[in-house]
PDB file of C-alpha atoms in Angstrom:
ATOM      1  CA  MET K   1      10.864  46.352 -50.955  1.00 87.00           C
ATOM      2  CA  PHE K   2       7.058  46.615 -51.046  1.00 97.00           C
ATOM      3  CA  GLU K   3       5.042  45.135 -53.913  1.00 96.00           C
ATOM      4  CA  ASP K   4       2.679  48.104 -54.061  1.00 97.00           C
ATOM      5  CA  ARG K   5       0.841  50.520 -51.766  1.00 97.00           C
ATOM      6  CA  GLU K   6      -1.695  47.890 -50.679  1.00 97.00           C
ATOM      7  CA  ASP K   7       1.077  45.494 -49.645  1.00 98.00           C
ATOM      8  CA  ALA K   8       2.792  48.350 -47.792  1.00 97.00           C
ATOM      9  CA  GLY K   9      -0.467  49.196 -46.015  1.00 98.00           C
ATOM     10  CA  ARG K  10      -1.023  45.612 -44.872  1.00 98.00           C
ATOM     11  CA  ARG K  11       2.535  45.334 -43.564  1.00 98.00           C
ATOM     12  CA  LEU K  12       2.305  48.726 -41.844  1.00 98.00           C
ATOM     13  CA  ALA K  13      -0.997  47.707 -40.207  1.00 98.00           C
ATOM     14  CA  LEU K  14       0.622  44.521 -38.822  1.00 97.00           C
ATOM     15  CA  HIS K  15       3.458  46.603 -37.391  1.00 97.00           C
ATOM     16  CA  LEU K  16       1.038  49.086 -35.801  1.00 97.00           C
ATOM     17  CA  ARG K  17      -0.903  46.179 -34.253  1.00 96.00           C
ATOM     18  CA  ARG K  18       2.294  44.696 -32.824  1.00 96.00           C
ATOM     19  CA  LEU K  19       3.153  48.079 -31.302  1.00 96.00           C
ATOM     20  CA  GLY K  20      -0.346  48.365 -29.810  1.00 96.00           C
ATOM     21  CA  VAL K  21      -1.069  51.644 -31.573  1.00 95.00           C
ATOM     22  CA  THR K  22      -4.670  52.793 -31.115  1.00 94.00           C
ATOM     23  CA  ALA K  23      -6.560  55.621 -32.799  1.00 97.00           C
ATOM     24  CA  ASP K  24     -10.084  56.860 -33.471  1.00 97.00           C
ATOM     25  CA  VAL K  25      -9.672  57.671 -37.167  1.00 98.00           C
ATOM     26  CA  VAL K  26      -7.185  57.069 -39.997  1.00 98.00           C
ATOM     27  CA  LEU K  27      -6.357  59.994 -42.300  1.00 97.00           C
ATOM     28  CA  GLY K  28      -4.688  59.289 -45.654  1.00 97.00           C
ATOM     29  CA  LEU K  29      -2.538  61.871 -47.437  1.00 95.00           C
ATOM     30  CA  PRO K  30      -3.793  62.032 -51.040  1.00 92.00           C
ATOM     31  CA  ARG K  31      -3.193  60.674 -53.369  1.00 89.00           C
ATOM     32  CA  GLY K  32      -0.573  57.978 -52.809  1.00 93.00           C
ATOM     33  CA  GLY K  33      -1.099  57.706 -49.069  1.00 95.00           C
ATOM     34  CA  VAL K  34      -4.784  56.822 -49.355  1.00 96.00           C
ATOM     35  CA  PRO K  35      -4.399  53.201 -50.615  1.00 97.00           C
ATOM     36  CA  VAL K  36      -1.926  52.598 -47.764  1.00 98.00           C
ATOM     37  CA  ALA K  37      -4.281  54.254 -45.252  1.00 98.00           C
ATOM     38  CA  ALA K  38      -7.256  52.239 -46.546  1.00 97.00           C
ATOM     39  CA  GLU K  39      -5.459  48.975 -45.737  1.00 98.00           C
ATOM     40  CA  VAL K  40      -4.508  50.285 -42.274  1.00 98.00           C
ATOM     41  CA  ALA K  41      -8.063  51.468 -41.551  1.00 98.00           C
ATOM     42  CA  ALA K  42      -9.554  48.142 -42.692  1.00 97.00           C
ATOM     43  CA  ALA K  43      -7.099  46.091 -40.609  1.00 97.00           C
ATOM     44  CA  LEU K  44      -7.647  48.211 -37.495  1.00 96.00           C
ATOM     45  CA  GLY K  45     -11.412  48.575 -37.999  1.00 97.00           C
ATOM     46  CA  LEU K  46     -11.295  52.382 -38.075  1.00 97.00           C
ATOM     47  CA  PRO K  47     -13.067  55.055 -40.147  1.00 97.00           C
ATOM     48  CA  LEU K  48     -11.048  56.547 -43.030  1.00 96.00           C
ATOM     49  CA  ASP K  49     -10.852  60.119 -44.319  1.00 95.00           C
ATOM     50  CA  VAL K  50      -8.377  62.220 -46.289  1.00 95.00           C
ATOM     51  CA  ILE K  51      -6.289  65.092 -44.943  1.00 94.00           C
ATOM     52  CA  VAL K  52      -5.331  67.409 -47.790  1.00 92.00           C
ATOM     53  CA  VAL K  53      -2.108  69.419 -47.932  1.00 90.00           C
ATOM     54  CA  ARG K  54      -0.301  71.086 -50.846  1.00 89.00           C
ATOM     55  CA  LYS K  55       3.350  71.845 -51.415  1.00 85.00           C
ATOM     56  CA  LEU K  56       4.333  75.449 -52.098  1.00 91.00           C
ATOM     57  CA  GLY K  57       6.939  75.103 -54.847  1.00 91.00           C
ATOM     58  CA  ILE K  58       9.571  77.706 -55.687  1.00 93.00           C
ATOM     59  CA  PRO K  59       8.334  79.498 -58.848  1.00 93.00           C
ATOM     60  CA  SER K  60      11.530  78.791 -60.812  1.00 90.00           C
ATOM     61  CA  HIS K  61      11.753  75.171 -59.566  1.00 88.00           C
ATOM     62  CA  PRO K  62       8.214  74.032 -58.585  1.00 85.00           C
ATOM     63  CA  GLU K  63       9.468  70.589 -57.481  1.00 77.00           C
ATOM     64  CA  VAL K  64      11.450  72.250 -54.643  1.00 79.00           C
ATOM     65  CA  ALA K  65       9.238  72.999 -51.638  1.00 82.00           C
ATOM     66  CA  MET K  66       9.469  76.369 -49.890  1.00 89.00           C
ATOM     67  CA  GLY K  67       6.567  75.423 -47.648  1.00 86.00           C
ATOM     68  CA  SER K  68       3.156  73.797 -47.576  1.00 85.00           C
ATOM     69  CA  ILE K  69      -0.465  74.586 -46.839  1.00 89.00           C
ATOM     70  CA  GLY K  70      -3.350  72.527 -45.512  1.00 86.00           C
ATOM     71  CA  GLU K  71      -7.057  72.580 -44.804  1.00 85.00           C
ATOM     72  CA  GLY K  72      -8.249  74.977 -42.143  1.00 81.00           C
ATOM     73  CA  GLY K  73      -5.873  77.740 -43.270  1.00 85.00           C
ATOM     74  CA  VAL K  74      -2.690  75.933 -42.172  1.00 83.00           C
ATOM     75  CA  ARG K  75       0.464  77.460 -43.670  1.00 86.00           C
ATOM     76  CA  ILE K  76       4.127  76.501 -43.181  1.00 83.00           C
ATOM     77  CA  VAL K  77       6.827  78.534 -44.944  1.00 88.00           C
ATOM     78  CA  ASP K  78      10.565  77.840 -44.797  1.00 86.00           C
ATOM     79  CA  ALA K  79      11.875  81.424 -44.608  1.00 91.00           C
ATOM     80  CA  ASP K  80      15.451  80.258 -45.214  1.00 91.00           C
ATOM     81  CA  ILE K  81      14.590  78.564 -48.527  1.00 90.00           C
ATOM     82  CA  VAL K  82      12.446  81.553 -49.578  1.00 94.00           C
ATOM     83  CA  ARG K  83      15.366  83.921 -48.869  1.00 95.00           C
ATOM     84  CA  ARG K  84      17.998  81.752 -50.581  1.00 93.00           C
ATOM     85  CA  ALA K  85      15.775  81.288 -53.660  1.00 94.00           C
ATOM     86  CA  GLY K  86      15.077  85.025 -53.833  1.00 95.00           C
ATOM     87  CA  VAL K  87      11.297  84.544 -53.791  1.00 95.00           C
ATOM     88  CA  THR K  88       9.454  87.851 -53.321  1.00 95.00           C
ATOM     89  CA  PRO K  89       6.389  88.232 -51.069  1.00 95.00           C
ATOM     90  CA  SER K  90       4.186  88.734 -54.149  1.00 96.00           C
ATOM     91  CA  GLU K  91       5.550  85.540 -55.777  1.00 96.00           C
ATOM     92  CA  LEU K  92       4.970  83.593 -52.567  1.00 96.00           C
ATOM     93  CA  GLY K  93       1.439  85.008 -52.356  1.00 95.00           C
ATOM     94  CA  ALA K  94       0.664  84.027 -55.959  1.00 96.00           C
ATOM     95  CA  VAL K  95       1.882  80.433 -55.426  1.00 96.00           C
ATOM     96  CA  GLU K  96      -0.102  80.178 -52.198  1.00 95.00           C
ATOM     97  CA  ARG K  97      -3.335  81.505 -53.763  1.00 95.00           C
ATOM     98  CA  HIS K  98      -3.065  79.025 -56.630  1.00 96.00           C
ATOM     99  CA  GLU K  99      -2.310  76.069 -54.348  1.00 95.00           C
ATOM    100  CA  ARG K 100      -5.121  77.072 -51.954  1.00 94.00           C
ATOM    101  CA  GLU K 101      -7.625  76.914 -54.851  1.00 95.00           C
ATOM    102  CA  VAL K 102      -6.289  73.499 -55.888  1.00 93.00           C
ATOM    103  CA  LEU K 103      -6.417  72.265 -52.275  1.00 93.00           C
ATOM    104  CA  GLU K 104     -10.028  73.316 -51.703  1.00 90.00           C
ATOM    105  CA  HIS K 105     -11.158  71.856 -55.031  1.00 91.00           C
ATOM    106  CA  ARG K 106      -9.296  68.591 -54.394  1.00 90.00           C
ATOM    107  CA  ALA K 107     -10.658  68.185 -50.851  1.00 89.00           C
ATOM    108  CA  GLU K 108     -14.209  68.602 -52.159  1.00 88.00           C
ATOM    109  CA  ILE K 109     -13.709  66.057 -54.958  1.00 91.00           C
ATOM    110  CA  LEU K 110     -11.873  63.471 -52.829  1.00 90.00           C
ATOM    111  CA  ARG K 111     -14.560  63.458 -50.152  1.00 86.00           C
ATOM    112  CA  GLY K 112     -17.238  62.966 -52.810  1.00 81.00           C
ATOM    113  CA  GLY K 113     -19.439  65.634 -51.214  1.00 80.00           C
ATOM    114  CA  ARG K 114     -19.253  64.064 -47.743  1.00 85.00           C
ATOM    115  CA  SER K 115     -18.408  66.161 -44.692  1.00 86.00           C
ATOM    116  CA  ARG K 116     -14.974  65.938 -43.122  1.00 87.00           C
ATOM    117  CA  LEU K 117     -14.823  63.552 -40.146  1.00 91.00           C
ATOM    118  CA  ASP K 118     -14.882  65.336 -36.794  1.00 91.00           C
ATOM    119  CA  LEU K 119     -11.414  65.207 -35.213  1.00 94.00           C
ATOM    120  CA  ALA K 120     -12.214  67.084 -31.994  1.00 94.00           C
ATOM    121  CA  GLU K 121     -10.640  65.387 -28.963  1.00 96.00           C
ATOM    122  CA  ARG K 122      -9.780  62.304 -31.022  1.00 97.00           C
ATOM    123  CA  THR K 123      -6.565  60.398 -31.666  1.00 98.00           C
ATOM    124  CA  VAL K 124      -5.759  60.506 -35.368  1.00 98.00           C
ATOM    125  CA  LEU K 125      -3.429  58.263 -37.338  1.00 98.00           C
ATOM    126  CA  ILE K 126      -2.032  60.106 -40.389  1.00 98.00           C
ATOM    127  CA  VAL K 127      -0.760  57.694 -43.052  1.00 98.00           C
ATOM    128  CA  ASP K 128       1.320  58.333 -46.171  1.00 96.00           C
ATOM    129  CA  ASP K 129       3.078  56.024 -48.634  1.00 96.00           C
ATOM    130  CA  GLY K 130       6.478  57.369 -47.545  1.00 95.00           C
ATOM    131  CA  ILE K 131       8.279  60.225 -45.814  1.00 93.00           C
ATOM    132  CA  ALA K 132      10.667  61.993 -48.183  1.00 88.00           C
ATOM    133  CA  THR K 133      11.095  65.413 -46.523  1.00 83.00           C
ATOM    134  CA  GLY K 134       8.576  65.430 -43.662  1.00 87.00           C
ATOM    135  CA  ALA K 135       6.979  68.672 -44.936  1.00 82.00           C
ATOM    136  CA  ALA K 136       3.644  67.142 -45.975  1.00 86.00           C
ATOM    137  CA  ALA K 137       3.348  65.147 -42.748  1.00 92.00           C
ATOM    138  CA  SER K 138       4.173  68.247 -40.675  1.00 90.00           C
ATOM    139  CA  ALA K 139       1.479  70.249 -42.458  1.00 88.00           C
ATOM    140  CA  ALA K 140      -0.993  67.394 -41.958  1.00 93.00           C
ATOM    141  CA  CYS K 141      -0.205  67.338 -38.230  1.00 94.00           C
ATOM    142  CA  LEU K 142      -0.905  71.073 -37.999  1.00 90.00           C
ATOM    143  CA  VAL K 143      -4.194  70.612 -39.864  1.00 90.00           C
ATOM    144  CA  ALA K 144      -5.246  67.809 -37.501  1.00 94.00           C
ATOM    145  CA  ARG K 145      -4.321  69.912 -34.450  1.00 92.00           C
ATOM    146  CA  GLY K 146      -6.193  72.883 -35.883  1.00 87.00           C
ATOM    147  CA  LEU K 147      -9.271  70.673 -36.269  1.00 89.00           C
ATOM    148  CA  GLY K 148      -9.087  69.701 -32.589  1.00 92.00           C
ATOM    149  CA  ALA K 149      -7.217  66.373 -32.589  1.00 95.00           C
ATOM    150  CA  ARG K 150      -6.078  65.442 -29.081  1.00 96.00           C
ATOM    151  CA  ARG K 151      -3.253  63.134 -30.194  1.00 97.00           C
ATOM    152  CA  VAL K 152      -1.558  62.820 -33.591  1.00 98.00           C
ATOM    153  CA  VAL K 153       0.373  59.754 -34.782  1.00 98.00           C
ATOM    154  CA  VAL K 154       2.112  59.676 -38.179  1.00 98.00           C
ATOM    155  CA  ALA K 155       2.793  56.315 -39.832  1.00 98.00           C
ATOM    156  CA  ALA K 156       4.439  55.349 -43.119  1.00 97.00           C
ATOM    157  CA  PRO K 157       5.930  52.193 -44.606  1.00 97.00           C
ATOM    158  CA  VAL K 158       9.258  53.839 -45.524  1.00 97.00           C
ATOM    159  CA  GLY K 159      11.142  57.088 -45.023  1.00 94.00           C
ATOM    160  CA  GLY K 160      14.467  58.786 -44.639  1.00 91.00           C
ATOM    161  CA  ARG K 161      15.807  58.887 -41.094  1.00 90.00           C
ATOM    162  CA  ASP K 162      16.417  62.641 -41.188  1.00 89.00           C
ATOM    163  CA  ALA K 163      12.976  63.319 -42.641  1.00 89.00           C
ATOM    164  CA  VAL K 164      11.262  61.180 -40.004  1.00 90.00           C
ATOM    165  CA  HIS K 165      12.941  63.231 -37.261  1.00 90.00           C
ATOM    166  CA  ARG K 166      12.005  66.529 -38.957  1.00 89.00           C
ATOM    167  CA  ILE K 167       8.248  65.935 -38.672  1.00 92.00           C
ATOM    168  CA  GLU K 168       6.707  68.602 -36.460  1.00 89.00           C
ATOM    169  CA  GLY K 169       3.452  68.385 -34.536  1.00 92.00           C
ATOM    170  CA  ALA K 170       3.252  64.601 -34.093  1.00 96.00           C
ATOM    171  CA  ASP K 171       3.087  62.891 -30.718  1.00 97.00           C
ATOM    172  CA  GLN K 172       4.569  59.776 -32.308  1.00 96.00           C
ATOM    173  CA  VAL K 173       6.086  58.917 -35.697  1.00 97.00           C
ATOM    174  CA  ILE K 174       6.204  55.278 -36.820  1.00 97.00           C
ATOM    175  CA  CYS K 175       8.154  54.351 -39.926  1.00 96.00           C
ATOM    176  CA  LEU K 176       8.385  50.649 -40.738  1.00 95.00           C
ATOM    177  CA  GLU K 177      11.591  50.913 -42.829  1.00 94.00           C
ATOM    178  CA  GLN K 178      14.259  53.638 -42.610  1.00 93.00           C
ATOM    179  CA  PRO K 179      16.940  52.473 -45.059  1.00 91.00           C
ATOM    180  CA  LEU K 180      20.478  53.807 -44.971  1.00 89.00           C
ATOM    181  CA  GLY K 181      21.104  56.009 -47.991  1.00 88.00           C
ATOM    182  CA  PHE K 182      17.365  56.642 -48.450  1.00 90.00           C
ATOM    183  CA  GLN K 183      16.505  58.113 -51.835  1.00 85.00           C
ATOM    184  CA  ALA K 184      13.053  58.570 -53.357  1.00 88.00           C
ATOM    185  CA  VAL K 185      10.020  56.841 -51.782  1.00 92.00           C
ATOM    186  CA  GLY K 186       9.260  55.079 -55.076  1.00 92.00           C
ATOM    187  CA  ALA K 187      12.623  53.278 -54.992  1.00 93.00           C
ATOM    188  CA  TYR K 188      11.228  50.991 -52.263  1.00 95.00           C
ATOM    189  CA  TYR K 189       8.138  49.873 -54.219  1.00 96.00           C
ATOM    190  CA  ARG K 190       8.056  47.441 -57.144  1.00 95.00           C
ATOM    191  CA  ASP K 191       4.863  49.151 -58.381  1.00 94.00           C
ATOM    192  CA  PHE K 192       4.740  52.864 -57.561  1.00 93.00           C
ATOM    193  CA  GLY K 193       2.421  54.048 -60.318  1.00 90.00           C
ATOM    194  CA  GLN K 194       0.385  57.228 -60.022  1.00 90.00           C
ATOM    195  CA  THR K 195      -2.680  56.895 -57.786  1.00 90.00           C
ATOM    196  CA  SER K 196      -5.747  58.172 -59.632  1.00 89.00           C
ATOM    197  CA  THR K 197      -8.562  60.242 -58.144  1.00 87.00           C
ATOM    198  CA  GLU K 198     -10.911  57.344 -58.958  1.00 88.00           C
ATOM    199  CA  GLU K 199      -8.775  54.974 -56.876  1.00 87.00           C
ATOM    200  CA  VAL K 200      -8.805  57.410 -53.945  1.00 87.00           C
ATOM    201  CA  LEU K 201     -12.592  57.707 -54.183  1.00 85.00           C
TER     202      LEU K 201
END
């Protein structure tokens, strides 16, 4: 059980140090992953940036992901879920257009007008507050690769064992705690309140 995201970040940073993990830049997944990533970046003495991805939710059940998108035009769609949910190409297109607008607006706000850090030929450490399905982390890995990252490491304080193994595009995945019977990420934090845009900034 972690006290909050800052506590989780400090404990994750200690674990990464013990493992001898090295990187050139830390990328936090907004919003909840950024406080964790900030602690990791501070402990490892590395620059911090965000890497923005958005879930593509099924129109009738937006909480259920049928894919995800990321900066640089990255797009992952689970054709099986789309087929089973009966989502038409036009519905998928509408969801994607809306989420793309949100993504671009959010990336601009969260960077506060600063340019994205250059990832070309660098080792990046992507950090989130937990791995529930692996979809967001997979999209983030694709974004980092698309932006030229040479090596991609994903790290989180907690996650489901299946989800950790489903992450695509990472050279290494490090998850501090992988409890049996994993449920929601928030179940492993005493304080798992919403992270505000102001806090990310």
